[in-house]
Short mmCIF file of N, CA and C in Angstrom, two decimals:
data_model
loop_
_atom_site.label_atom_id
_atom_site.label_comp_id
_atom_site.label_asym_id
_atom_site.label_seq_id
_atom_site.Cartn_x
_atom_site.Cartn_y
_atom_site.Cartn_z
N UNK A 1 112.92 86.46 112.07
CA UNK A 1 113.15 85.22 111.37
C UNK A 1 112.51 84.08 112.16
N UNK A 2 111.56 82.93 111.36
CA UNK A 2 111.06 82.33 112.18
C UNK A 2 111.88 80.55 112.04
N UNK A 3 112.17 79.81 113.20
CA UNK A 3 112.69 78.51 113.10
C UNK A 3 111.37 77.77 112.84
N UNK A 4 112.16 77.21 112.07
CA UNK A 4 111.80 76.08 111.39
C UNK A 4 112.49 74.78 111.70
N UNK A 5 112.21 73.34 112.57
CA UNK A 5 112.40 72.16 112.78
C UNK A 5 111.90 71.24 111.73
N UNK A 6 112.93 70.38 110.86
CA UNK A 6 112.18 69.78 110.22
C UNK A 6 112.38 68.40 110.88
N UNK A 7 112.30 66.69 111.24
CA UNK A 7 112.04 65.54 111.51
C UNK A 7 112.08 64.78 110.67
N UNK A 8 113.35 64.18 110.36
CA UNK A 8 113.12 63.04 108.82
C UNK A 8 113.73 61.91 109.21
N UNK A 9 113.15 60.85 108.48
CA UNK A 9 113.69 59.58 108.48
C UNK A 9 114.66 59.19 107.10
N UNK A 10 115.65 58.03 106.96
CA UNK A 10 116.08 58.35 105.78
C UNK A 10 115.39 57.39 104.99
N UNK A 11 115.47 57.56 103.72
CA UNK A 11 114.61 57.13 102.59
C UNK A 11 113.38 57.30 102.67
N UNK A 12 112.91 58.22 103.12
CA UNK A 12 111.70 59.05 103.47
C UNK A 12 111.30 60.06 102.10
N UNK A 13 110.25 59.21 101.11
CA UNK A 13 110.09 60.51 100.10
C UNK A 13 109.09 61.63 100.83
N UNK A 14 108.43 61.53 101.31
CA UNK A 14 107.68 62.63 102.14
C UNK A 14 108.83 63.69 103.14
N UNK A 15 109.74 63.32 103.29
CA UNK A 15 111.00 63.82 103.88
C UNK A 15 111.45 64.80 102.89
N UNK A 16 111.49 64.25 101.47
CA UNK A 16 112.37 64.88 100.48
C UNK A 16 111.08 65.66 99.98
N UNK A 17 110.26 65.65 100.13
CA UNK A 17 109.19 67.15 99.46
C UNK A 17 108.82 67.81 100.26
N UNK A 18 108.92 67.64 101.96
CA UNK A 18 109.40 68.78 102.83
C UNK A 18 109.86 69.54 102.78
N UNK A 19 111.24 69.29 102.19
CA UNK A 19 112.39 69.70 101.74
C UNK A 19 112.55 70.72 100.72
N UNK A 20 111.64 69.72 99.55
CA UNK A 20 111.65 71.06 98.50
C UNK A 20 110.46 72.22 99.22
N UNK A 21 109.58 71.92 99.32
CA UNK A 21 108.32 73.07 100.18
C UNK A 21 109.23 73.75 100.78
N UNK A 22 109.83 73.64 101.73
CA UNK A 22 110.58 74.24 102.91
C UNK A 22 111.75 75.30 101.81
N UNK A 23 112.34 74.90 101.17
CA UNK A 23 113.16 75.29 99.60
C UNK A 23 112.48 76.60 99.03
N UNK A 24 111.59 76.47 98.60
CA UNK A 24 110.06 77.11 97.45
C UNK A 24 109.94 78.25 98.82
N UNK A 25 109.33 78.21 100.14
CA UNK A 25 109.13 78.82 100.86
C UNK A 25 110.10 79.79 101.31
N UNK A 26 111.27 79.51 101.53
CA UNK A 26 112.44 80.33 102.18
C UNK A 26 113.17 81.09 100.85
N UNK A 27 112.52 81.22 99.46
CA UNK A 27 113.16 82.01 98.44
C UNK A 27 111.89 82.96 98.74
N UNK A 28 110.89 83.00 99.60
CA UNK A 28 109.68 84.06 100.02
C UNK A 28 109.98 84.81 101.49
N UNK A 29 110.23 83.79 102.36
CA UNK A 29 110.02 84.22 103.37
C UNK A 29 112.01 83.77 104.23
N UNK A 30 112.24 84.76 105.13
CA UNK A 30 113.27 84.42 105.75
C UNK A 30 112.56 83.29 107.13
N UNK A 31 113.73 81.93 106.64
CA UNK A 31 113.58 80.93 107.77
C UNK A 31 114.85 80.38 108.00
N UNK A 32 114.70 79.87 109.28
CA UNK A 32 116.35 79.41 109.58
C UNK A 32 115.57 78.05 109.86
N UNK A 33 116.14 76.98 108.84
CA UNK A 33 115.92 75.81 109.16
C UNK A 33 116.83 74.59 109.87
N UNK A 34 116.51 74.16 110.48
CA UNK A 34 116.99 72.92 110.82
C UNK A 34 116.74 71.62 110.31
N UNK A 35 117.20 70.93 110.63
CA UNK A 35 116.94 69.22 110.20
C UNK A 35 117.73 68.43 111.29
N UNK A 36 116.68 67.48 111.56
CA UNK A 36 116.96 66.76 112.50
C UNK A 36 116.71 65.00 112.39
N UNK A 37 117.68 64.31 112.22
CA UNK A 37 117.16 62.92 111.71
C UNK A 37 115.83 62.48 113.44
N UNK A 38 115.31 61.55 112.76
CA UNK A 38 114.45 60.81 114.25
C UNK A 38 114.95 59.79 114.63
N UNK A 39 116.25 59.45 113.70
CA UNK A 39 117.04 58.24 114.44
C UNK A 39 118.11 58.50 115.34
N UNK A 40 118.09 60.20 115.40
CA UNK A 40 118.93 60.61 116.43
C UNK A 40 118.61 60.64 117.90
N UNK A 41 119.35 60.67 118.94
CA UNK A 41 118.60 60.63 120.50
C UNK A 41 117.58 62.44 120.34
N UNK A 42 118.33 62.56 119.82
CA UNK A 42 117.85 64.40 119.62
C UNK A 42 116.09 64.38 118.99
N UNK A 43 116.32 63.79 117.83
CA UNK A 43 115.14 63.83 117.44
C UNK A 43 114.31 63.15 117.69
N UNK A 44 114.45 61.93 117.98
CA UNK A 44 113.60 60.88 119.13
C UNK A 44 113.01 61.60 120.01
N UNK A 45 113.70 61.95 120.52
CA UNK A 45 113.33 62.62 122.21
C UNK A 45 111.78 64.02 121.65
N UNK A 46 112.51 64.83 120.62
CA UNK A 46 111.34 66.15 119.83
C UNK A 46 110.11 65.19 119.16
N UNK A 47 110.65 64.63 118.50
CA UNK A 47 109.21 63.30 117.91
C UNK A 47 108.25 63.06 118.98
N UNK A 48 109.03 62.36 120.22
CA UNK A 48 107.76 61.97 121.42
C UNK A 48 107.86 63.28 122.20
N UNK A 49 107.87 64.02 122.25
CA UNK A 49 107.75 65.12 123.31
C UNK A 49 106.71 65.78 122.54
N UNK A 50 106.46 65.89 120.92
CA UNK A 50 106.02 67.13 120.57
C UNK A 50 104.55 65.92 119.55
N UNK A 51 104.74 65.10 119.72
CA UNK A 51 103.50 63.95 119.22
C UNK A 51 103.55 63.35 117.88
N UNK A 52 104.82 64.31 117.41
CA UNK A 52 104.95 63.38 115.59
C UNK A 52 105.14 61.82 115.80
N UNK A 53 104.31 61.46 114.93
CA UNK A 53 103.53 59.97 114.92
C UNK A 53 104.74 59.78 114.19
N UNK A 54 104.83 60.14 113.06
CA UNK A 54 105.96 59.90 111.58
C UNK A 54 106.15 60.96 110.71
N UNK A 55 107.54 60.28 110.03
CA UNK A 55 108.37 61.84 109.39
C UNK A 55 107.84 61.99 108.07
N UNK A 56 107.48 63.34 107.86
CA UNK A 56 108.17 64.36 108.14
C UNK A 56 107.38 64.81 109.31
N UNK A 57 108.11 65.71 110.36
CA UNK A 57 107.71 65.98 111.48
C UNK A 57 107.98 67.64 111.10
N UNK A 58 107.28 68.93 111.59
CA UNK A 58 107.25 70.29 111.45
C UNK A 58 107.16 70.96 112.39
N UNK A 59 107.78 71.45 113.49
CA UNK A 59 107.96 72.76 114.14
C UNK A 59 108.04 73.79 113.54
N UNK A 60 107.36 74.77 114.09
CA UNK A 60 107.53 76.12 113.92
C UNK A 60 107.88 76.95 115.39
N UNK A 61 108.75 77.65 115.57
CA UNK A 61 109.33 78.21 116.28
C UNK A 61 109.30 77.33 117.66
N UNK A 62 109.31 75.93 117.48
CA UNK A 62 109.35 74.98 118.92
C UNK A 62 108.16 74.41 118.70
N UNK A 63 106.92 74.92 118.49
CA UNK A 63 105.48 74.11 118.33
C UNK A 63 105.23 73.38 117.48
N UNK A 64 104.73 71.96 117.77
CA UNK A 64 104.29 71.59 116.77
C UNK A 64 103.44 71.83 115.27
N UNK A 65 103.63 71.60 114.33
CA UNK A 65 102.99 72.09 112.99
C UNK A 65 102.31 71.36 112.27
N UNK A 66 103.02 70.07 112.08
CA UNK A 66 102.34 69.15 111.13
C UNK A 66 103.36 67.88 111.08
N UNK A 67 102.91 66.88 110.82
CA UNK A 67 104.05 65.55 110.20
C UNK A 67 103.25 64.95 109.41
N UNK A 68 103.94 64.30 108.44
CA UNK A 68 103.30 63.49 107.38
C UNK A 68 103.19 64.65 105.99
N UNK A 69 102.98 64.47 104.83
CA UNK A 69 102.89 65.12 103.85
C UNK A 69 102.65 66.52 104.26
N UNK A 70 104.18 67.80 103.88
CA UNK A 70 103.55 68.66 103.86
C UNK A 70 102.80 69.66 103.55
N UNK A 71 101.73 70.71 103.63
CA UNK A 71 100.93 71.34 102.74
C UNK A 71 101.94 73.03 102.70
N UNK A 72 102.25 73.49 101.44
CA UNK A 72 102.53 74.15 101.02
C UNK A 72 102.19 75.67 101.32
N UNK A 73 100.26 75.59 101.24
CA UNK A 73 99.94 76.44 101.57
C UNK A 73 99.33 76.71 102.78
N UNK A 74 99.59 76.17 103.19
CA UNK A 74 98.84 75.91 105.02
C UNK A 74 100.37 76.30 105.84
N UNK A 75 101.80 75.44 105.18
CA UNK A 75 102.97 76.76 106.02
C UNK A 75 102.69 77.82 105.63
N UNK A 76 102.82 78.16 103.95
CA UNK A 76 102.54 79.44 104.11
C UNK A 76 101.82 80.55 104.97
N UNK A 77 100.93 80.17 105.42
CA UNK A 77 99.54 80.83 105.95
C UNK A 77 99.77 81.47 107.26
N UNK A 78 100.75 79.97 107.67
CA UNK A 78 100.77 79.98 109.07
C UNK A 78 102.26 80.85 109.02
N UNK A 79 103.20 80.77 108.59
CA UNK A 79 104.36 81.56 108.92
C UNK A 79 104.14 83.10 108.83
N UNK A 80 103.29 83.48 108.20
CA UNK A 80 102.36 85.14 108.07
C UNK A 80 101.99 85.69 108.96
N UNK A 81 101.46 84.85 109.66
CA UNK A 81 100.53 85.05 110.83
C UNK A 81 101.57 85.84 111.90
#
């Protein structure tokens, strides 16, 4: 099973179609997701440690993935691997 970190701000629509992607994806593939606001000390701290500029922010198993709009088929691709 691979983790999944997601990074959101609130009233973030790019936050909320993470969300569904991340949704769409895990009725395919087993993921254990998280969510983590960036207004938390928690997620603050993963935001600058791991370089997300702005949310949505994407880990995959601890590594950075992507932030900002996410692509659908580019997680896909990459969680296969």
């Amino acid at each position: 099973m691979r983790k999944v970190t997601l990074l959101t701000k609130a009233d973030c629509d790019l936050c909320e179609h993470a969300k569904a992607v991340l949704d769409r994806v895990r009725e395919d593939l087993e993921l254990d997701v998280e969510t983590l606001s960036m207004d938390s000390d928690e997620g603050r701290d993963l935001a600058q440690q791991c370089r997300v500029l702005f949310a949505p922010g994407l880990l995959i198993d601890g590594q950075p993935f992507s932030y900002g709009r996410l692509s659908e088929r580019r997680l896909r691709r990459a969680l296969r691997c």
